[in-house]
Amino acid sequence: MSEALSTAPSRSGAKMDTLAANYQLPPDFTAFMRADNLDSLVPSSTACYFFLGWPFKLHDDCTLVLFYRDQQDCLGWYLVLDGPSQGQIIASVYIIGTNEDEGKDLPVSETEDFLRRSVQCADSFGEFLYRLWVENHIWFRSSDGFSVNGDPDIVERECSWYLEECRKLSN
């Protein structure tokens, strides 16, 4: 991740404190988002980056917060903060909650469209983060052999294991 895209200031301090005071955040999400440089260990083949947005209500028992987005804002990834889907990760073509004014309830018409154009992509932040990490390492290994941050033995072992498990699932 380039220095220009570093988002540590946008996810530290007051914003994380506010989230933690109002929602039961997953411990792995809290630790990752409060860390200064862990994001540099998660490569992105499409220049996505971590960015902590403002929470917004999708409906009565579902509040989301944007935490990861691509550089062109084609997709955003959200943590579900409450309700029956709490802790799950949602991917959407909508980028909502990038400034404090947007951190409000969505109108019903926008809520319905948001739901139609979104998908649950992970049951937890840890699952999302692992798949993001390993799949991007696999892409870099297979496309150009580009070396990214991390212990090469761990990266090789995890990528090999993940690819083998994927092959088993596809047979």
Coordinates of N, CA, C and O in Angstrom, one line a residue:
M1 N 0.8 -1.2 0.0 CA 0.0 0.0 0.0 C 0.9 1.2 0.0 O 1.8 1.3 0.8
S2 N 0.6 2.2 -0.8 CA 1.4 3.4 -0.9 C 1.1 4.3 0.2 O 0.1 4.3 0.8
E3 N 2.1 5.1 0.5 CA 1.9 6.1 1.6 C 0.8 7.0 1.3 O 0.1 7.5 2.2
A4 N 0.6 7.4 0.1 CA -0.5 8.3 -0.3 C -1.9 7.8 0.1 O -2.8 8.5 0.4
L5 N -2.0 6.4 0.2 CA -3.3 5.9 0.5 C -3.4 5.5 2.0 O -4.4 4.9 2.4
S6 N -2.4 5.7 2.8 CA -2.4 5.3 4.2 C -3.6 6.0 4.8 O -3.8 7.2 4.7
T7 N -4.4 5.3 5.6 CA -5.6 5.8 6.2 C -5.6 5.8 7.7 O -6.6 5.9 8.3
A8 N -4.4 5.5 8.3 CA -4.4 5.3 9.8 C -5.1 6.5 10.5 O -5.8 6.3 11.4
P9 N -4.9 7.8 10.1 CA -5.5 8.8 10.9 C -7.0 8.8 10.8 O -7.7 9.2 11.7
S10 N -7.6 8.3 9.7 CA -9.0 8.3 9.5 C -9.7 7.2 10.3 O -10.9 7.2 10.4
R11 N -8.9 6.3 10.9 CA -9.6 5.2 11.7 C -9.1 5.1 13.1 O -9.3 4.2 13.8
S12 N -8.4 6.1 13.5 CA -7.9 6.1 14.9 C -8.6 7.2 15.7 O -9.4 7.9 15.2
G13 N -8.3 7.2 17.0 CA -8.8 8.3 17.8 C -10.3 8.3 18.0 O -10.9 7.3 18.3
A14 N -10.8 9.5 17.8 CA -12.2 9.8 18.1 C -13.2 8.9 17.4 O -14.2 8.5 18.0
K15 N -13.0 8.7 16.1 CA -13.9 7.9 15.4 C -14.0 6.5 15.9 O -15.1 5.9 16.1
M16 N -12.9 5.8 16.2 CA -12.9 4.5 16.8 C -13.5 4.5 18.2 O -14.3 3.6 18.6
D17 N -13.2 5.6 19.0 CA -13.7 5.7 20.3 C -15.3 5.8 20.3 O -16.0 5.2 21.1
T18 N -15.8 6.6 19.3 CA -17.2 6.7 19.2 C -17.9 5.4 18.8 O -18.9 5.0 19.4
L19 N -17.3 4.7 17.9 CA -17.8 3.4 17.5 C -17.8 2.4 18.7 O -18.8 1.8 19.0
A20 N -16.7 2.4 19.4 CA -16.6 1.4 20.5 C -17.5 1.8 21.7 O -18.0 0.9 22.4
A21 N -17.8 3.1 21.8 CA -18.8 3.5 22.9 C -20.2 3.1 22.6 O -21.0 3.0 23.5
N22 N -20.5 3.0 21.3 CA -21.9 2.8 20.9 C -22.2 1.4 20.4 O -23.4 1.1 20.2
Y23 N -21.2 0.6 20.0 CA -21.4 -0.7 19.5 C -20.5 -1.7 20.0 O -19.3 -1.3 20.4
Q24 N -20.9 -2.9 20.1 CA -20.0 -4.0 20.5 C -19.2 -4.4 19.3 O -19.6 -5.3 18.5
L25 N -18.0 -3.9 19.1 CA -17.2 -4.2 18.0 C -16.4 -5.5 18.1 O -16.0 -5.8 19.2
P26 N -16.2 -6.2 17.0 CA -15.4 -7.4 17.1 C -14.0 -7.1 17.5 O -13.4 -6.1 17.0
P27 N -13.4 -7.8 18.4 CA -12.1 -7.5 18.9 C -11.0 -7.5 17.8 O -10.1 -6.6 17.8
D28 N -11.1 -8.3 16.8 CA -10.1 -8.3 15.7 C -10.3 -7.0 14.8 O -9.3 -6.5 14.4
F29 N -11.5 -6.6 14.7 CA -11.8 -5.3 13.9 C -11.1 -4.2 14.7 O -10.4 -3.3 14.1
T30 N -11.4 -4.1 16.0 CA -10.9 -3.0 16.8 C -9.4 -3.0 16.8 O -8.7 -2.0 16.6
A31 N -8.7 -4.2 17.0 CA -7.3 -4.2 17.1 C -6.7 -3.8 15.7 O -5.7 -3.0 15.7
F32 N -7.2 -4.3 14.6 CA -6.7 -4.0 13.3 C -6.9 -2.5 13.0 O -5.9 -1.9 12.5
M33 N -8.1 -2.0 13.2 CA -8.3 -0.6 12.8 C -7.6 0.4 13.7 O -7.4 1.5 13.3
R34 N -7.2 0.0 14.9 CA -6.5 0.9 15.8 C -5.0 0.8 15.5 O -4.2 1.7 16.0
A35 N -4.5 -0.2 14.9 CA -3.1 -0.4 14.7 C -2.6 0.6 13.6 O -3.3 1.0 12.7
D36 N -1.3 1.0 13.8 CA -0.8 2.0 12.9 C -0.4 1.4 11.5 O -0.7 2.1 10.5
N37 N 0.1 0.2 11.4 CA 0.6 -0.2 10.1 C 0.2 -1.6 9.7 O 0.8 -2.1 8.8
L38 N -0.7 -2.2 10.3 CA -1.1 -3.6 9.9 C -1.7 -3.6 8.5 O -1.5 -4.5 7.8
D39 N -2.3 -2.5 8.1 CA -2.8 -2.4 6.7 C -1.7 -2.6 5.7 O -2.0 -3.1 4.6
S40 N -0.5 -2.3 6.0 CA 0.6 -2.4 5.0 C 0.9 -3.9 4.8 O 1.6 -4.2 3.8
L41 N 0.4 -4.8 5.6 CA 0.7 -6.2 5.5 C -0.4 -6.9 4.6 O -0.3 -8.1 4.3
V42 N -1.4 -6.1 4.3 CA -2.5 -6.6 3.5 C -2.4 -6.0 2.1 O -2.9 -4.9 1.8
P43 N -1.9 -6.8 1.1 CA -1.7 -6.2 -0.2 C -3.1 -6.1 -0.9 O -4.1 -6.8 -0.6
S44 N -3.1 -5.3 -1.9 CA -4.3 -5.1 -2.7 C -3.9 -5.0 -4.2 O -3.2 -4.1 -4.6
S45 N -4.4 -6.0 -5.0 CA -4.1 -6.0 -6.4 C -4.9 -4.9 -7.2 O -4.7 -4.6 -8.3
T46 N -5.9 -4.3 -6.5 CA -6.8 -3.3 -7.1 C -6.7 -2.0 -6.4 O -7.6 -1.2 -6.6
A47 N -5.7 -1.8 -5.6 CA -5.5 -0.5 -4.9 C -6.7 -0.2 -4.0 O -7.0 1.0 -3.8
C48 N -7.2 -1.2 -3.3 CA -8.2 -0.9 -2.3 C -7.5 -0.5 -1.0 O -6.3 -0.7 -0.9
Y49 N -8.2 0.2 -0.1 CA -7.6 0.6 1.1 C -8.6 0.7 2.2 O -9.8 0.8 2.0
F50 N -8.0 0.7 3.5 CA -8.9 0.7 4.7 C -9.2 2.2 4.9 O -8.4 3.1 4.9
F51 N -10.5 2.4 5.3 CA -11.0 3.7 5.5 C -12.2 3.6 6.4 O -13.2 3.0 6.1
L52 N -12.1 4.2 7.6 CA -13.2 4.1 8.6 C -14.2 5.2 8.3 O -13.9 6.4 8.5
G53 N -15.4 4.8 7.9 CA -16.4 5.8 7.7 C -17.3 6.1 8.9 O -16.9 5.7 10.0
W54 N -18.4 6.8 8.7 CA -19.3 7.1 9.8 C -20.5 6.0 9.7 O -20.9 5.7 8.6
P55 N -20.9 5.6 10.9 CA -22.0 4.6 10.8 C -23.3 5.2 10.3 O -23.6 6.4 10.4
F56 N -24.1 4.3 9.6 CA -25.4 4.8 9.2 C -26.4 3.6 9.3 O -26.0 2.4 9.3
K57 N -27.7 3.9 9.6 CA -28.7 2.9 9.7 C -29.2 2.5 8.4 O -29.7 3.4 7.6
L58 N -29.2 1.2 8.1 CA -29.8 0.7 6.9 C -31.3 0.5 7.2 O -32.1 0.8 6.3
H59 N -31.6 -0.1 8.3 CA -33.0 -0.1 8.8 C -32.9 -0.3 10.3 O -31.8 -0.2 10.9
D60 N -34.1 -0.5 11.0 CA -34.1 -0.4 12.5 C -33.1 -1.2 13.2 O -32.5 -0.8 14.2
D61 N -32.8 -2.4 12.7 CA -31.9 -3.3 13.4 C -30.6 -3.6 12.6 O -30.1 -4.7 12.7
C62 N -30.2 -2.7 11.8 CA -29.0 -2.9 11.0 C -28.3 -1.6 10.7 O -28.7 -0.8 9.9
T63 N -27.2 -1.4 11.5 CA -26.3 -0.2 11.3 C -25.0 -0.7 10.7 O -24.5 -1.8 11.1
L64 N -24.5 0.0 9.7 CA -23.3 -0.4 9.0 C -22.3 0.7 9.1 O -22.6 1.9 9.3
V65 N -21.0 0.3 8.9 CA -19.9 1.3 8.8 C -18.9 0.8 7.7 O -18.5 -0.3 7.7
L66 N -18.6 1.7 6.9 CA -17.7 1.5 5.8 C -16.3 1.4 6.4 O -15.9 2.2 7.2
F67 N -15.5 0.3 6.0 CA -14.2 0.2 6.5 C -13.1 -0.1 5.4 O -11.9 0.0 5.7
Y68 N -13.6 -0.4 4.2 CA -12.6 -0.8 3.1 C -13.3 -0.3 1.8 O -14.5 -0.5 1.6
R69 N -12.5 0.2 0.9 CA -13.0 0.7 -0.3 C -12.0 0.6 -1.4 O -10.8 0.6 -1.1
D70 N -12.5 0.6 -2.7 CA -11.5 0.6 -3.7 C -11.2 2.0 -4.2 O -11.9 3.0 -3.8
Q71 N -10.1 2.2 -4.8 CA -9.6 3.6 -5.1 C -10.6 4.4 -6.0 O -10.5 5.6 -6.0
Q72 N -11.4 3.7 -6.8 CA -12.3 4.4 -7.6 C -13.7 4.4 -7.1 O -14.7 4.9 -7.8
D73 N -13.9 4.0 -5.9 CA -15.2 3.9 -5.2 C -16.2 3.1 -6.0 O -17.4 3.5 -6.1
C74 N -15.8 2.0 -6.6 CA -16.7 1.1 -7.3 C -17.3 0.2 -6.3 O -18.5 -0.3 -6.5
L75 N -16.6 -0.2 -5.3 CA -17.1 -1.1 -4.2 C -16.7 -0.6 -2.9 O -15.6 0.0 -2.7
G76 N -17.5 -0.9 -1.9 CA -17.2 -0.6 -0.5 C -17.6 -1.8 0.3 O -18.5 -2.6 0.0
W77 N -16.8 -2.0 1.4 CA -17.1 -3.1 2.3 C -17.5 -2.6 3.7 O -16.8 -1.6 4.2
Y78 N -18.5 -3.1 4.3 CA -19.1 -2.6 5.5 C -19.1 -3.7 6.6 O -19.4 -4.8 6.3
L79 N -18.9 -3.3 7.8 CA -19.1 -4.1 9.0 C -20.5 -3.8 9.5 O -20.9 -2.7 9.7
V80 N -21.3 -4.9 9.7 CA -22.6 -4.8 10.4 C -22.4 -4.6 11.9 O -21.8 -5.5 12.5
L81 N -22.9 -3.5 12.4 CA -22.6 -3.2 13.8 C -23.7 -3.7 14.8 O -23.4 -3.7 16.0
D82 N -24.9 -4.0 14.4 CA -25.9 -4.5 15.3 C -26.9 -5.4 14.6 O -26.8 -5.6 13.4
G83 N -27.9 -5.9 15.3 CA -28.9 -6.7 14.8 C -28.5 -8.1 14.6 O -27.4 -8.5 15.0
P84 N -29.4 -8.9 13.9 CA -29.1 -10.3 13.8 C -27.9 -10.7 12.9 O -27.3 -11.7 13.0
S85 N -27.4 -9.7 12.1 CA -26.3 -9.9 11.2 C -25.0 -9.3 11.7 O -24.0 -9.2 11.0
Q86 N -25.0 -8.9 13.0 CA -23.9 -8.2 13.6 C -22.6 -9.0 13.4 O -22.5 -10.2 13.5
G87 N -21.6 -8.2 13.0 CA -20.2 -8.8 12.7 C -20.0 -9.3 11.3 O -18.9 -9.5 10.9
Q88 N -21.1 -9.4 10.5 CA -20.9 -9.8 9.1 C -20.3 -8.7 8.3 O -20.4 -7.5 8.6
I89 N -19.8 -9.1 7.1 CA -19.3 -8.1 6.2 C -20.1 -8.1 4.9 O -20.5 -9.1 4.4
I90 N -20.5 -6.9 4.5 CA -21.3 -6.6 3.4 C -20.5 -5.9 2.3 O -19.8 -4.9 2.7
A91 N -20.6 -6.3 1.1 CA -19.9 -5.6 0.0 C -21.0 -4.9 -0.8 O -22.1 -5.5 -1.0
S92 N -20.8 -3.7 -1.3 CA -21.8 -3.0 -2.0 C -21.2 -2.1 -3.0 O -20.1 -1.6 -2.9
V93 N -22.0 -1.8 -4.1 CA -21.6 -0.8 -5.0 C -21.7 0.6 -4.5 O -21.3 1.6 -5.1
Y94 N -22.4 0.8 -3.4 CA -22.6 2.1 -2.8 C -21.5 2.4 -1.8 O -21.0 1.5 -1.1
I95 N -21.1 3.6 -1.8 CA -20.1 4.2 -0.9 C -20.8 5.2 0.0 O -21.1 6.3 -0.5
I96 N -21.1 4.8 1.2 CA -21.9 5.6 2.1 C -21.2 5.8 3.4 O -20.6 4.8 3.9
G97 N -21.3 7.0 4.0 CA -20.7 7.2 5.3 C -19.3 7.7 5.3 O -18.5 7.6 6.2
T98 N -18.9 8.4 4.2 CA -17.6 8.9 4.1 C -17.4 10.2 4.8 O -16.3 10.6 5.0
N99 N -18.5 10.9 5.1 CA -18.4 12.1 5.9 C -19.5 12.1 7.0 O -20.4 11.4 6.8
E100 N -19.3 12.9 8.0 CA -20.2 12.9 9.1 C -21.7 13.1 8.7 O -22.6 12.6 9.3
D101 N -21.9 14.0 7.7 CA -23.3 14.3 7.3 C -24.0 13.1 6.7 O -25.2 13.0 6.8
E102 N -23.2 12.2 6.1 CA -23.8 11.0 5.5 C -24.1 9.9 6.6 O -24.9 9.0 6.3
G103 N -23.6 10.0 7.8 CA -23.8 9.0 8.8 C -25.2 9.0 9.4 O -25.3 9.2 10.6
K104 N -26.2 8.9 8.6 CA -27.6 9.0 9.1 C -28.4 7.8 8.5 O -27.8 7.0 7.8
D105 N -29.6 7.8 8.8 CA -30.5 6.7 8.3 C -30.7 6.9 6.8 O -30.8 8.0 6.3
L106 N -30.7 5.8 6.1 CA -31.0 5.8 4.7 C -32.5 5.9 4.4 O -33.2 5.2 5.1
P107 N -33.0 6.7 3.5 CA -34.4 6.7 3.1 C -34.8 5.3 2.6 O -33.9 4.5 2.1
V108 N -36.0 4.9 2.7 CA -36.5 3.6 2.4 C -36.1 3.2 0.9 O -35.7 2.1 0.6
S109 N -36.3 4.2 0.0 CA -36.0 3.9 -1.4 C -34.5 3.5 -1.6 O -34.2 2.6 -2.4
E110 N -33.6 4.3 -0.9 CA -32.2 4.0 -1.0 C -31.9 2.7 -0.3 O -31.0 1.9 -0.7
T111 N -32.5 2.4 0.8 CA -32.3 1.1 1.5 C -32.6 -0.1 0.7 O -31.8 -1.0 0.6
E112 N -33.7 0.0 0.0 CA -34.1 -1.2 -0.9 C -33.1 -1.3 -2.0 O -32.7 -2.4 -2.4
D113 N -32.6 -0.2 -2.6 CA -31.6 -0.3 -3.7 C -30.3 -0.8 -3.1 O -29.6 -1.6 -3.7
F114 N -29.9 -0.3 -2.0 CA -28.7 -0.8 -1.3 C -28.7 -2.3 -1.1 O -27.7 -3.0 -1.4
L115 N -29.8 -2.8 -0.6 CA -29.9 -4.2 -0.4 C -29.9 -5.0 -1.7 O -29.3 -6.1 -1.7
R116 N -30.5 -4.5 -2.7 CA -30.5 -5.2 -4.0 C -29.1 -5.3 -4.6 O -28.7 -6.2 -5.4
R117 N -28.3 -4.3 -4.3 CA -27.0 -4.1 -5.0 C -25.8 -4.4 -4.0 O -24.7 -4.0 -4.2
S118 N -26.1 -5.3 -3.0 CA -25.1 -5.6 -2.0 C -25.2 -7.1 -1.7 O -26.1 -7.8 -2.1
V119 N -24.1 -7.6 -1.1 CA -24.0 -9.1 -0.9 C -23.2 -9.3 0.4 O -22.2 -8.5 0.7
Q120 N -23.6 -10.3 1.2 CA -22.8 -10.6 2.4 C -21.6 -11.4 1.8 O -21.8 -12.4 1.1
C121 N -20.4 -11.0 2.2 CA -19.2 -11.6 1.6 C -18.4 -12.4 2.7 O -17.5 -13.1 2.3
A122 N -18.7 -12.2 3.9 CA -18.0 -12.9 5.0 C -18.8 -12.9 6.3 O -19.6 -11.9 6.5
D123 N -18.6 -13.9 7.1 CA -19.4 -14.0 8.3 C -18.7 -13.2 9.4 O -19.3 -12.9 10.4
S124 N -17.5 -12.8 9.2 CA -16.8 -12.1 10.3 C -15.6 -11.2 9.6 O -15.2 -11.5 8.5
F125 N -15.2 -10.3 10.4 CA -14.0 -9.4 10.0 C -12.8 -10.3 9.8 O -12.1 -10.1 8.8
G126 N -12.5 -11.2 10.7 CA -11.4 -12.1 10.6 C -11.4 -12.9 9.3 O -10.4 -13.1 8.6
E127 N -12.6 -13.5 9.0 CA -12.7 -14.2 7.7 C -12.4 -13.3 6.5 O -11.7 -13.7 5.6
F128 N -13.0 -12.2 6.5 CA -12.8 -11.2 5.4 C -11.3 -10.9 5.3 O -10.8 -10.9 4.2
L129 N -10.7 -10.5 6.4 CA -9.3 -10.1 6.3 C -8.4 -11.2 5.9 O -7.5 -11.0 5.0
Y130 N -8.6 -12.4 6.3 CA -7.8 -13.5 5.9 C -7.9 -13.8 4.4 O -6.9 -13.9 3.7
R131 N -9.2 -13.8 3.9 CA -9.4 -14.1 2.5 C -8.8 -12.9 1.6 O -8.2 -13.2 0.6
L132 N -9.0 -11.7 2.1 CA -8.4 -10.6 1.4 C -6.9 -10.7 1.3 O -6.3 -10.5 0.2
W133 N -6.3 -11.0 2.4 CA -4.8 -11.2 2.5 C -4.3 -12.3 1.6 O -3.4 -12.1 0.8
V134 N -4.9 -13.5 1.7 CA -4.4 -14.6 1.0 C -4.7 -14.5 -0.5 O -3.9 -14.9 -1.3
E135 N -5.9 -14.1 -0.9 CA -6.3 -14.0 -2.3 C -5.4 -13.0 -3.0 O -5.1 -13.1 -4.2
N136 N -5.1 -11.9 -2.4 CA -4.2 -10.9 -3.0 C -2.8 -11.4 -3.1 O -2.1 -11.1 -4.1
H137 N -2.3 -12.1 -2.1 CA -1.0 -12.7 -2.2 C -1.0 -13.7 -3.4 O 0.0 -13.7 -4.1
I138 N -2.0 -14.5 -3.5 CA -2.1 -15.4 -4.6 C -2.1 -14.7 -5.9 O -1.3 -15.1 -6.9
W139 N -2.8 -13.6 -6.1 CA -2.8 -12.9 -7.3 C -1.4 -12.3 -7.6 O -1.0 -12.5 -8.8
F140 N -0.8 -11.7 -6.7 CA 0.6 -11.2 -6.9 C 1.5 -12.3 -7.3 O 2.4 -12.1 -8.2
R141 N 1.5 -13.4 -6.6 CA 2.4 -14.5 -6.9 C 2.1 -15.1 -8.3 O 3.1 -15.4 -9.0
S142 N 0.9 -15.2 -8.7 CA 0.6 -15.8 -10.0 C 0.7 -14.8 -11.2 O 1.0 -15.2 -12.3
S143 N 0.6 -13.5 -10.9 CA 0.6 -12.6 -12.0 C 2.0 -12.1 -12.4 O 2.3 -12.0 -13.6
D144 N 2.8 -11.7 -11.4 CA 4.1 -11.2 -11.8 C 5.2 -11.5 -10.8 O 6.3 -11.0 -10.9
G145 N 4.9 -12.4 -9.8 CA 5.9 -12.7 -8.8 C 6.2 -11.6 -7.9 O 7.2 -11.7 -7.2
F146 N 5.5 -10.5 -7.9 CA 5.7 -9.4 -7.1 C 5.8 -9.8 -5.6 O 5.0 -10.5 -5.1
S147 N 6.8 -9.3 -5.0 CA 7.0 -9.6 -3.5 C 6.3 -8.6 -2.7 O 6.5 -7.4 -2.9
V148 N 5.5 -9.0 -1.8 CA 4.8 -8.1 -0.9 C 5.3 -8.3 0.5 O 5.9 -9.3 0.8
N149 N 4.9 -7.4 1.4 CA 5.3 -7.5 2.8 C 4.8 -8.8 3.4 O 3.7 -9.3 3.1
G150 N 5.6 -9.4 4.3 CA 5.2 -10.6 5.0 C 6.3 -11.6 5.0 O 7.2 -11.6 4.1
D151 N 6.3 -12.5 5.9 CA 7.2 -13.7 5.9 C 7.0 -14.6 4.7 O 5.9 -15.1 4.6
P152 N 8.0 -14.7 3.8 CA 7.7 -15.5 2.6 C 7.3 -17.0 2.9 O 6.5 -17.5 2.1
D153 N 7.8 -17.6 4.0 CA 7.4 -18.9 4.3 C 5.9 -19.0 4.7 O 5.2 -19.9 4.3
I154 N 5.5 -18.1 5.5 CA 4.1 -18.0 5.9 C 3.2 -17.8 4.7 O 2.2 -18.4 4.5
V155 N 3.6 -16.8 3.9 CA 2.8 -16.5 2.7 C 2.7 -17.7 1.8 O 1.6 -18.1 1.3
E156 N 3.8 -18.4 1.5 CA 3.8 -19.5 0.6 C 2.9 -20.7 1.2 O 2.1 -21.3 0.5
R157 N 3.1 -20.9 2.5 CA 2.3 -22.0 3.1 C 0.8 -21.7 3.1 O 0.0 -22.5 2.7
E158 N 0.4 -20.5 3.4 CA -1.0 -20.1 3.4 C -1.6 -20.1 2.0 O -2.7 -20.6 1.8
C159 N -0.9 -19.6 1.1 CA -1.4 -19.6 -0.3 C -1.5 -21.0 -0.8 O -2.5 -21.3 -1.5
S160 N -0.6 -21.8 -0.6 CA -0.7 -23.2 -1.1 C -1.8 -24.0 -0.4 O -2.6 -24.7 -1.1
W161 N -2.0 -23.8 0.9 CA -3.1 -24.4 1.6 C -4.4 -23.9 1.0 O -5.3 -24.7 0.7
Y162 N -4.6 -22.6 0.9 CA -5.8 -22.0 0.4 C -6.2 -22.5 -1.0 O -7.3 -22.9 -1.3
L163 N -5.2 -22.5 -1.9 CA -5.4 -23.0 -3.3 C -5.8 -24.5 -3.3 O -6.7 -24.9 -4.0
E164 N -5.2 -25.3 -2.5 CA -5.6 -26.7 -2.4 C -7.0 -26.9 -1.9 O -7.8 -27.7 -2.4
E165 N -7.4 -26.1 -0.9 CA -8.8 -26.2 -0.4 C -9.8 -25.8 -1.4 O -10.8 -26.3 -1.5
C166 N -9.4 -24.7 -2.2 CA -10.3 -24.3 -3.3 C -10.5 -25.4 -4.3 O -11.6 -25.6 -4.8
R167 N -9.4 -26.0 -4.7 CA -9.4 -27.1 -5.6 C -10.3 -28.2 -5.1 O -11.1 -28.8 -5.9
K168 N -10.2 -28.6 -3.9 CA -11.1 -29.6 -3.3 C -12.6 -29.2 -3.4 O -13.4 -30.1 -3.7
L169 N -12.9 -28.0 -3.1 CA -14.2 -27.5 -3.2 C -14.8 -27.5 -4.6 O -16.0 -27.7 -4.8
S170 N -14.0 -27.3 -5.6 CA -14.4 -27.2 -7.0 C -14.5 -28.6 -7.6 O -15.0 -28.7 -8.8
N171 N -14.0 -29.6 -7.0 CA -14.1 -31.0 -7.6 C -15.4 -31.7 -7.2 O -16.1 -31.5 -6.3

